[in-house]
Short mmCIF file of C-alpha atoms and ligand atoms in Angstrom, two decimals:
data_model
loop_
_atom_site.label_atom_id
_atom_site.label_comp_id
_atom_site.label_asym_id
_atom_site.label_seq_id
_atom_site.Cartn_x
_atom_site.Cartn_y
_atom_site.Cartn_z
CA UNK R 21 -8.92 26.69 -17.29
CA UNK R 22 -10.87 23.96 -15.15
CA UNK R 23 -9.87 20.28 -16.61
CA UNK R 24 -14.00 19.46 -17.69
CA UNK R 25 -13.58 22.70 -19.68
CA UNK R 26 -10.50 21.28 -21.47
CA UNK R 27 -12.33 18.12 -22.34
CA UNK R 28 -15.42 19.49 -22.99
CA UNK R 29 -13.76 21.83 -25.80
CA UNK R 30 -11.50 18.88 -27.24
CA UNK R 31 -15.36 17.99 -28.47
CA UNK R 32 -14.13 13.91 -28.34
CA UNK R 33 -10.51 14.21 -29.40
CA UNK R 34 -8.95 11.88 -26.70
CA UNK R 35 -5.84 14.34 -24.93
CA UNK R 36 -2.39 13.67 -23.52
CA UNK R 37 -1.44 14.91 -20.19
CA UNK R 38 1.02 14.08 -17.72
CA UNK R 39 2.09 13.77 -14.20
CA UNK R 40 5.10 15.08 -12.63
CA UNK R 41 7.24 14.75 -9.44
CA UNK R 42 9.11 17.86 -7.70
CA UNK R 43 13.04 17.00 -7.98
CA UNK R 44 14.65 15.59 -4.77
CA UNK R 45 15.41 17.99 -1.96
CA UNK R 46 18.70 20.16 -3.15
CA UNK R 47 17.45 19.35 -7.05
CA UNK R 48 17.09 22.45 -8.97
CA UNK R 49 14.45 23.27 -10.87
CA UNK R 50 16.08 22.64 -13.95
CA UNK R 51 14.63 18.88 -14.30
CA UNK R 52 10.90 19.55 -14.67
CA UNK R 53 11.46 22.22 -17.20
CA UNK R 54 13.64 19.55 -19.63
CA UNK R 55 11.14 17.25 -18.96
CA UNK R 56 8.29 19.65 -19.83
CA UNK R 57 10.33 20.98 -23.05
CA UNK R 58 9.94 17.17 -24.03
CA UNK R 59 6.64 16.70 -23.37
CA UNK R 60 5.36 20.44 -25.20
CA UNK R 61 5.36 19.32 -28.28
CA UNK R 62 2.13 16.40 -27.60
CA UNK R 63 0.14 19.87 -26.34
CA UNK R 64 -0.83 18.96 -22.82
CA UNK R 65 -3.52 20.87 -21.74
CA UNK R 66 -2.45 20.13 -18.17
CA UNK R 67 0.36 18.79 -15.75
CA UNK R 68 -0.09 17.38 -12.75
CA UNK R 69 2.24 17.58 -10.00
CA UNK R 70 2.42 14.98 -7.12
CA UNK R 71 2.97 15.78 -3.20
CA UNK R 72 4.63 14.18 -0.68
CA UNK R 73 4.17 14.06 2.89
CA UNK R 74 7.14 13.88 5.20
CA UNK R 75 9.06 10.91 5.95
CA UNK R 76 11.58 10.25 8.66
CA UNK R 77 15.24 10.17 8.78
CA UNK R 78 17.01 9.22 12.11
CA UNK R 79 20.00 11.50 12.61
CA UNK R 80 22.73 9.84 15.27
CA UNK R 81 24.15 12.25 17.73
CA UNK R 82 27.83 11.43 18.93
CA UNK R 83 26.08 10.22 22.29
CA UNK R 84 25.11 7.67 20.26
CA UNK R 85 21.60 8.74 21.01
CA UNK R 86 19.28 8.84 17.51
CA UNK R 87 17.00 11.90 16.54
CA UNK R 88 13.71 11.04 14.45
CA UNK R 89 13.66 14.29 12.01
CA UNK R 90 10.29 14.79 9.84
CA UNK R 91 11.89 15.28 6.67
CA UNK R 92 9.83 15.87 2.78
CA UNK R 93 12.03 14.39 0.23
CA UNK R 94 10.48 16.12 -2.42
CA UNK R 95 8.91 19.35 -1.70
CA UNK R 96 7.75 22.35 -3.87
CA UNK R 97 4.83 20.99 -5.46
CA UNK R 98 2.62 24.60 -5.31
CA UNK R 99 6.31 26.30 -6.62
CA UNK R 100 6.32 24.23 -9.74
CA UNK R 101 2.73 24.12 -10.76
CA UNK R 102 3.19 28.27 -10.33
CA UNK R 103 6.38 27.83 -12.69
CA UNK R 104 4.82 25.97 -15.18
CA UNK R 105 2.35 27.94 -15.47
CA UNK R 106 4.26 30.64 -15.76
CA UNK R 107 6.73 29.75 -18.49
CA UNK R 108 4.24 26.92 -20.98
CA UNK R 109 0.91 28.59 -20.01
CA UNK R 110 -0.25 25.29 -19.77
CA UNK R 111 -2.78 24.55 -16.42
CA UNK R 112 -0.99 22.79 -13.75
CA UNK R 113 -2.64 20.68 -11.37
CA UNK R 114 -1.56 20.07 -8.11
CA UNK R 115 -2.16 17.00 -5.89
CA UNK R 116 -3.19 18.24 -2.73
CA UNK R 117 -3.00 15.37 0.19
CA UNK R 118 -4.39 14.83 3.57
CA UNK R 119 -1.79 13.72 5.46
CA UNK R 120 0.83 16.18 6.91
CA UNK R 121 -1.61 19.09 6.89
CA UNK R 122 -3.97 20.40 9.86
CA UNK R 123 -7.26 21.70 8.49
CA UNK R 124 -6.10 25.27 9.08
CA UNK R 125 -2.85 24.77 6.78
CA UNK R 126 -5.34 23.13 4.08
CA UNK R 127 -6.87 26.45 3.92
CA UNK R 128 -3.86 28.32 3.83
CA UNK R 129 -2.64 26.07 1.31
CA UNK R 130 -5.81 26.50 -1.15
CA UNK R 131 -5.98 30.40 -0.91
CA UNK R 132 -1.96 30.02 -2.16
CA UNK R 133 -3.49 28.19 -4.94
CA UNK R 134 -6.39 30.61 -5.38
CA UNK R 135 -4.45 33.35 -5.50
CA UNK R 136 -1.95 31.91 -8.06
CA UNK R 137 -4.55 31.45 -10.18
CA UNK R 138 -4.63 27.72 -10.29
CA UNK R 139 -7.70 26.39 -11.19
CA UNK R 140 -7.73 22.44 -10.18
CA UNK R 141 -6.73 20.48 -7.65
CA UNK R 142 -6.42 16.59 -7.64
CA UNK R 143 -7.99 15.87 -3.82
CA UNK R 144 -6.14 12.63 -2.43
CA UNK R 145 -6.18 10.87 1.20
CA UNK R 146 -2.04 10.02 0.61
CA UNK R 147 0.11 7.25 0.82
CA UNK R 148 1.29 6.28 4.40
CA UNK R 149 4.23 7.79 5.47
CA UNK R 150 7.50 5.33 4.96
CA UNK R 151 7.90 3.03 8.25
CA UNK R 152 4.13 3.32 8.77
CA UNK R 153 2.59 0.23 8.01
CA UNK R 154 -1.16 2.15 7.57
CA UNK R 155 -1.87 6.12 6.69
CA UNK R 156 -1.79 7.80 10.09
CA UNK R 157 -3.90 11.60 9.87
CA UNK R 158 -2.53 14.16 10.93
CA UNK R 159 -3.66 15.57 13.85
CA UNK R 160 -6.17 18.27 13.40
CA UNK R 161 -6.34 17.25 9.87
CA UNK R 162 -8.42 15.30 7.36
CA UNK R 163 -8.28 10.91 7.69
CA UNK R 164 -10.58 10.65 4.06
CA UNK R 165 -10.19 12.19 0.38
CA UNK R 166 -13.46 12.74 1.27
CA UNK R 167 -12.81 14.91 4.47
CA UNK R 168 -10.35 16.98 2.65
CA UNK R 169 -13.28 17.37 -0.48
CA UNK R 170 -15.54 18.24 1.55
CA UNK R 171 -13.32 21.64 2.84
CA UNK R 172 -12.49 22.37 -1.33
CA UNK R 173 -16.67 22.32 -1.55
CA UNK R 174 -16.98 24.49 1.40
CA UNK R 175 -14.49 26.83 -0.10
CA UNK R 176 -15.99 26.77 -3.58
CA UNK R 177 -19.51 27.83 -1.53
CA UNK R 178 -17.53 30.72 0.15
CA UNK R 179 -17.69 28.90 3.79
CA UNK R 180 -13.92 29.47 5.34
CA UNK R 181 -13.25 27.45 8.68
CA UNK R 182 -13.64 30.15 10.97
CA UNK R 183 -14.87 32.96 8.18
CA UNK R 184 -18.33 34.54 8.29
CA UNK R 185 -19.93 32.86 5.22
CA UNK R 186 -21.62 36.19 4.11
CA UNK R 187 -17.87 37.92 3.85
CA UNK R 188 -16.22 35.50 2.24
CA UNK R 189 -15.16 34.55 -1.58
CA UNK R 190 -15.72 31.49 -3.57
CA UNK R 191 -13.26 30.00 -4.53
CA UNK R 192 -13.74 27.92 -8.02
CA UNK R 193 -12.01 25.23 -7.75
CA UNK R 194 -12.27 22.14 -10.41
CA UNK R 195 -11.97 18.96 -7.70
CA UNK R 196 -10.71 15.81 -9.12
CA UNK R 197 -10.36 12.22 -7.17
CA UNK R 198 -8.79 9.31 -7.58
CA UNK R 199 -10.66 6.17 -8.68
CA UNK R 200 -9.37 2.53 -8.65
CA UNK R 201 -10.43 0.07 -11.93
CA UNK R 202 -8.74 -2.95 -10.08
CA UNK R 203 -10.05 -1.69 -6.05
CA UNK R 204 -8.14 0.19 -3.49
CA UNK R 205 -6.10 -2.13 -1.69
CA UNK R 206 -7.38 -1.16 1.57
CA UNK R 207 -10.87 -1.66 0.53
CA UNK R 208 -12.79 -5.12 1.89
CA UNK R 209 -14.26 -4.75 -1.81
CA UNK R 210 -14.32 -3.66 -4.76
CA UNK R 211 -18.68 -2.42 -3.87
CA UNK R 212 -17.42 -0.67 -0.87
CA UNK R 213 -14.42 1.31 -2.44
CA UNK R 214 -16.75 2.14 -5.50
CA UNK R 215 -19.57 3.25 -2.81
CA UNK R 216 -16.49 5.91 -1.71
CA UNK R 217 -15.69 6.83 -4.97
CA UNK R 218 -20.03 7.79 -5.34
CA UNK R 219 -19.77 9.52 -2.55
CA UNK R 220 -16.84 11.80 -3.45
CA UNK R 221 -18.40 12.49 -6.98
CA UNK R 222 -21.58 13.50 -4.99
CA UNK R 223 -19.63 16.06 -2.71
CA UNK R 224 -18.54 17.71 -5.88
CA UNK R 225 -15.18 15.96 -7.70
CA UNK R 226 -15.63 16.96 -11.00
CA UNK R 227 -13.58 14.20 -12.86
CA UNK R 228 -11.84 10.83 -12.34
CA UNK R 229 -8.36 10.28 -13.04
CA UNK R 230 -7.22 6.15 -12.43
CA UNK R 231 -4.74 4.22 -10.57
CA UNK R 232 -2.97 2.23 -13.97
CA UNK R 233 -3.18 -0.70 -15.02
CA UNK R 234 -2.10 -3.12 -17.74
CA UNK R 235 -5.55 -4.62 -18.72
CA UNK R 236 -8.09 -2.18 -20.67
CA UNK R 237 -10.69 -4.69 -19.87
CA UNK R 238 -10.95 -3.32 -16.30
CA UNK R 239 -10.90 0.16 -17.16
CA UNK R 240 -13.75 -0.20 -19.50
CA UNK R 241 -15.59 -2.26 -16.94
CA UNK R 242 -14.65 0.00 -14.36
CA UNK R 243 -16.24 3.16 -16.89
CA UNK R 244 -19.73 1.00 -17.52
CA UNK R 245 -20.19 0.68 -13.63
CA UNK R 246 -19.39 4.23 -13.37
CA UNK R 247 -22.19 5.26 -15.83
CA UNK R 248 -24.35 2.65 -14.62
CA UNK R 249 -24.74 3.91 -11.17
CA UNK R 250 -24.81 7.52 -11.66
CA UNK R 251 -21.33 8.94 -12.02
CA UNK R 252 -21.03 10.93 -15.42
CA UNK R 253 -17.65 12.98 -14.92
CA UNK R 254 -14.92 12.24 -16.96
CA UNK R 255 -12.35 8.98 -15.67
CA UNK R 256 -8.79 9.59 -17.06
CA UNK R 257 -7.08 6.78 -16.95
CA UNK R 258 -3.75 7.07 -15.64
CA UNK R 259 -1.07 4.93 -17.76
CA UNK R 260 2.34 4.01 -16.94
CA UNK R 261 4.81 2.21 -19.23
CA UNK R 262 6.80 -1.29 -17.84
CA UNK R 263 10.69 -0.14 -18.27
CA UNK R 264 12.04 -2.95 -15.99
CA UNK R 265 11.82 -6.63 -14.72
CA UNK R 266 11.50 -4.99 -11.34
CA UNK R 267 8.43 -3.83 -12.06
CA UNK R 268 6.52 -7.01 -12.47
CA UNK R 269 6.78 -7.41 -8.31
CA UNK R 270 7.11 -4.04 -7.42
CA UNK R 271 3.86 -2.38 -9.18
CA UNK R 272 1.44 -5.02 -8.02
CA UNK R 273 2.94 -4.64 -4.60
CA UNK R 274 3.24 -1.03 -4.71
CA UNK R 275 -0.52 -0.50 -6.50
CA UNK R 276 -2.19 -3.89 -5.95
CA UNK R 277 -2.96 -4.30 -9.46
CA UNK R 278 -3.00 -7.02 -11.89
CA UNK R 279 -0.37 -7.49 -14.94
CA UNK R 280 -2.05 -9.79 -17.50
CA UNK R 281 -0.21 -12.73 -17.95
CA UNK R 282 0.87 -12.12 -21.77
CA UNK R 283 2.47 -9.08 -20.79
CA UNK R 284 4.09 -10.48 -17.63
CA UNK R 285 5.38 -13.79 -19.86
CA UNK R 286 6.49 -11.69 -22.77
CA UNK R 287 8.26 -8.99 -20.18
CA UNK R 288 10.13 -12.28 -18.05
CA UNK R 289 11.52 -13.30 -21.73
CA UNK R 290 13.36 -10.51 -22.41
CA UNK R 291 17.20 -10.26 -21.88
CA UNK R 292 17.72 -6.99 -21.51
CA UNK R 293 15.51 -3.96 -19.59
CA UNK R 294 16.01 -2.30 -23.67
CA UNK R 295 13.72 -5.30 -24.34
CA UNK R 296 11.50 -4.52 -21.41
CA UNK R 297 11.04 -1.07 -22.81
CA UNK R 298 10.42 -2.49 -26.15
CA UNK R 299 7.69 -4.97 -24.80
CA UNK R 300 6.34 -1.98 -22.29
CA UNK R 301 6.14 0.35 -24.39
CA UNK R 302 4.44 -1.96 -27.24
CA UNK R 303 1.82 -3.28 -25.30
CA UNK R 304 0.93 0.69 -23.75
CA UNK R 305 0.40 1.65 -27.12
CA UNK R 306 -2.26 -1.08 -28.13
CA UNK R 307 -3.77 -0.16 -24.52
CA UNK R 308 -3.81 3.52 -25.91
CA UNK R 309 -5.19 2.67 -29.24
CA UNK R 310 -8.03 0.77 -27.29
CA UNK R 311 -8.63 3.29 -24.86
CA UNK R 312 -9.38 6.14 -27.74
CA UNK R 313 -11.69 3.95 -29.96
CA UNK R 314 -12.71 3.71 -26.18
CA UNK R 315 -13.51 7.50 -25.78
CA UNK R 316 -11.32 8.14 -22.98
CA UNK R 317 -11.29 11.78 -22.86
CA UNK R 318 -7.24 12.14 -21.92
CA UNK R 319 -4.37 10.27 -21.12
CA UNK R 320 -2.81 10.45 -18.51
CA UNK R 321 0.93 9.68 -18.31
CA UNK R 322 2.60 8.68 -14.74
CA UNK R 323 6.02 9.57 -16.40
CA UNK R 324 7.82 9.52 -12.71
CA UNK R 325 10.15 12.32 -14.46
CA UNK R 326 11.65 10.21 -16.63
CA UNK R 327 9.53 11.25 -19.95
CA UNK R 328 11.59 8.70 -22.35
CA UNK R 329 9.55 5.94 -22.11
CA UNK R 330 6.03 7.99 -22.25
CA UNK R 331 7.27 10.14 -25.28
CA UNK R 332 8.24 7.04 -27.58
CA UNK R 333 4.59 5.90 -26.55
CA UNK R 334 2.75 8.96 -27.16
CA UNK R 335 4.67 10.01 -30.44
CA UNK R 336 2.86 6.98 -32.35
CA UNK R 337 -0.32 8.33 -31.08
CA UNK R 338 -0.31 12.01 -31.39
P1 LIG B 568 -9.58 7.75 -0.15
O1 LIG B 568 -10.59 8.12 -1.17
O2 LIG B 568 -9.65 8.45 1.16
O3 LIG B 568 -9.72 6.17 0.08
C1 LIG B 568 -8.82 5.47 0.94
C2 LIG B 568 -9.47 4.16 1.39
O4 LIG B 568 -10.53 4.43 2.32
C3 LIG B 568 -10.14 3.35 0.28
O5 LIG B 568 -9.99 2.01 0.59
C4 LIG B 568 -11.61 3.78 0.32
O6 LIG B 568 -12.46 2.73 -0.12
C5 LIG B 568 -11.83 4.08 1.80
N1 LIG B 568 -12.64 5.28 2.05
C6 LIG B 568 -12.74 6.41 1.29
N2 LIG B 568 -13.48 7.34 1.92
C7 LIG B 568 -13.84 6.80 3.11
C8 LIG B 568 -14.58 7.29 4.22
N3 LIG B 568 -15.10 8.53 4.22
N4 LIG B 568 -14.74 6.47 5.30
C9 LIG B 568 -14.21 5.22 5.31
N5 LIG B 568 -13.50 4.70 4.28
C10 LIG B 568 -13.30 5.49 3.19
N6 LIG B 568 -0.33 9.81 -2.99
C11 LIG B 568 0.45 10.81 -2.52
O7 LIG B 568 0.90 10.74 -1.36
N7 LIG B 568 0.74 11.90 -3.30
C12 LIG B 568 0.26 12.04 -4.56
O8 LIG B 568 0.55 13.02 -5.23
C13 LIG B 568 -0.57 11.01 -5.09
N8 LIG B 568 -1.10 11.10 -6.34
C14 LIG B 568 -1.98 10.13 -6.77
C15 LIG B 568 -2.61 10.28 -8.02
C16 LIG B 568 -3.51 9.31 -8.48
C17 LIG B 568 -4.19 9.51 -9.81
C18 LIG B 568 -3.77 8.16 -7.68
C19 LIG B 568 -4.72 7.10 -8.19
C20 LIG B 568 -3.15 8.00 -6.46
C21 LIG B 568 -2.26 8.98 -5.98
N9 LIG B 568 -1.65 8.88 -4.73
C22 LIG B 568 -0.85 9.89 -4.25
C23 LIG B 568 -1.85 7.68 -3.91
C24 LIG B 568 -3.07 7.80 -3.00
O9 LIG B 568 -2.87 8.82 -2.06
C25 LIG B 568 -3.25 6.46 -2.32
O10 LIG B 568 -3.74 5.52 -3.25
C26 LIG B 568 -4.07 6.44 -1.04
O11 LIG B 568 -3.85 5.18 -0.42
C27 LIG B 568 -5.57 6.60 -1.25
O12 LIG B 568 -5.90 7.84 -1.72
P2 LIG B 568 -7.44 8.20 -2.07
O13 LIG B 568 -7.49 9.64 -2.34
O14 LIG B 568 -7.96 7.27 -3.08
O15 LIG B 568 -8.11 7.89 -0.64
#
């Protein structure tokens, strides 16, 4: 079932839903099905499943010479979403990217998905590949989120790359986009990026979901300028818990975003990362509470695999 369907039928009940990564290379399979017998129980009406592009590995020959090997760390995204489906009838979504895939093996990948009866996709431009300091396209491929919506749309009409329109099937695919509360960090400005975001709600995207954050204040501003300028799908806001110290460098370098000082102060206090998950997890809780007197129509847990932290959250909400 398309994700606006979901919502729309929850008729205002805010949902829980979650985002998954495929095991390591040489994992089994075996991971994403404890952490989806974890996660049953809160009723997800869908899981989304990340993709990676390929990163490199240098392999040294005994000349001494070394070999730069494209190598994906975490394949089998369009495998699991299929599995899932399979075994907790629950829709899986899977993030489809643009880099590491020429237009033709877009195409290829979305009639896989068609076929398999998946029924959204979460359209993203992708992070840059480790050891490249910006996103480099692929060639023959899509440089925008917007690019690669733009070939979804023209599949949903029935036009194929190199198809005769008149032949063809639609496909029906529910496109969803990401949308940044706090800017995307390549953006000059916050304007511009939201101008993108217009555009790729205008092309077609369907629904929202959001980088996180740690301040509901930005989400809610970020929803108001939404509505105020024309875009009325529904923006998920995409939640992560704070489980370590770490964290307080790594996610605003990672995800340029902005920890409010009360949580950052209460989180440098505590003595243990127990404590952090204590604090965390506390203060994603009052976001949640917020964010469903709000009206946010799901949330959306990154739970990185590790569905601990998300399911003490979520069990004082369900
Ligand atoms: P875009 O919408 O293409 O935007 C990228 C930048 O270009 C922005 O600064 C925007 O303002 C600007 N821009 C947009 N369109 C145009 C245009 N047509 N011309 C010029 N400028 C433009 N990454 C992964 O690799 N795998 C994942 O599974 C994954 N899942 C994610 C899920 C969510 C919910 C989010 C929020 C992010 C996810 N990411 C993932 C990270 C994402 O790929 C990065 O944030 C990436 O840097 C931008 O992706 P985007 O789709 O927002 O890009």
């Amino acid at each position: 079932m398309k994700i606006v369907d979901h919502i729309k039928n929850a008729k205002g009940k805010t949902l829980f839903s979650f985002e998954l990564l495929p095991p390591a290379k040489g994992q089994g399979i075996q991971s994403i099905f404890k952490t989806m017998d974890e996660l049953m129980e809160f009723k997800p009406p869908f899981i989304d499943v990340t993709y990676h592009r390929e990163d490199y590995l240098y392999k040294q020959h005994d000349n001494g010479l070394l070999e730069r090997v494209a190598y994906r760390k975490r394949p089998g995204t369009v495998a699991i979403c299929a599995a899932i489906m399979s075994k907790y009838k629950v829709d899986a979504v899977p993030h489809l990217i643009c880099g590491g895939f020429t237009k033709e093996e877009t195409e290829n990948a979305l009639i896989d998905l068609n076929f398999l009866g998946i029924d959204n996709v979460l359209v993203l431009r992708g992070d840059a590949r480790k050891g490249d300091s910006d996103f480099i396209p692929t060639p023959g491929g899509h440089a925008y989120a917007t690019d690669l919506l733009q070939q979804v749309a023209d599949m949903n009409r029935g036009q194929y790359l190199h198809e005769d329109i008149e032949l063809s099937e639609k496909t029906n695919f529910c496109i969803g986009v990401a949308g940044y509360p706090e800017k995307h960090f390549e953006a000059p400005n916050f304007n511009t990026d939201f101008k993108w975001l217009k555009k790729k709600v205008d092309m077609g995207a369907e629904f929202i979901v959001t980088q996180m954050f740690y301040n509901v204040e930005k989400y809610k501003e970020f929803v108001t300028k939404c509505r105020d300028n024309g875009i009325h799908v529904p923006i998920i806001p995409g939640l992560k818990p704070l489980t370590t110290k770490k964290q307080l460098i790594t996610l605003p370098k990672i995800f340029h975003l902005d920890i409010p000082e009360e949580l950052s102060d209460a989180v440098s206090e505590c003595k243990t990362n127990a404590d952090v998950r204590q604090v965390g997890g506390e203060w994603l809780v009052e976001q949640c509470k917020e964010l469903i007197k709000f009206g946010a129509p799901v949330l959306h847990f990154y739970t990185m695999s590790n569905p601990g932290p998300t399911k003490k959250i979520v069990e004082k909400l369900f």
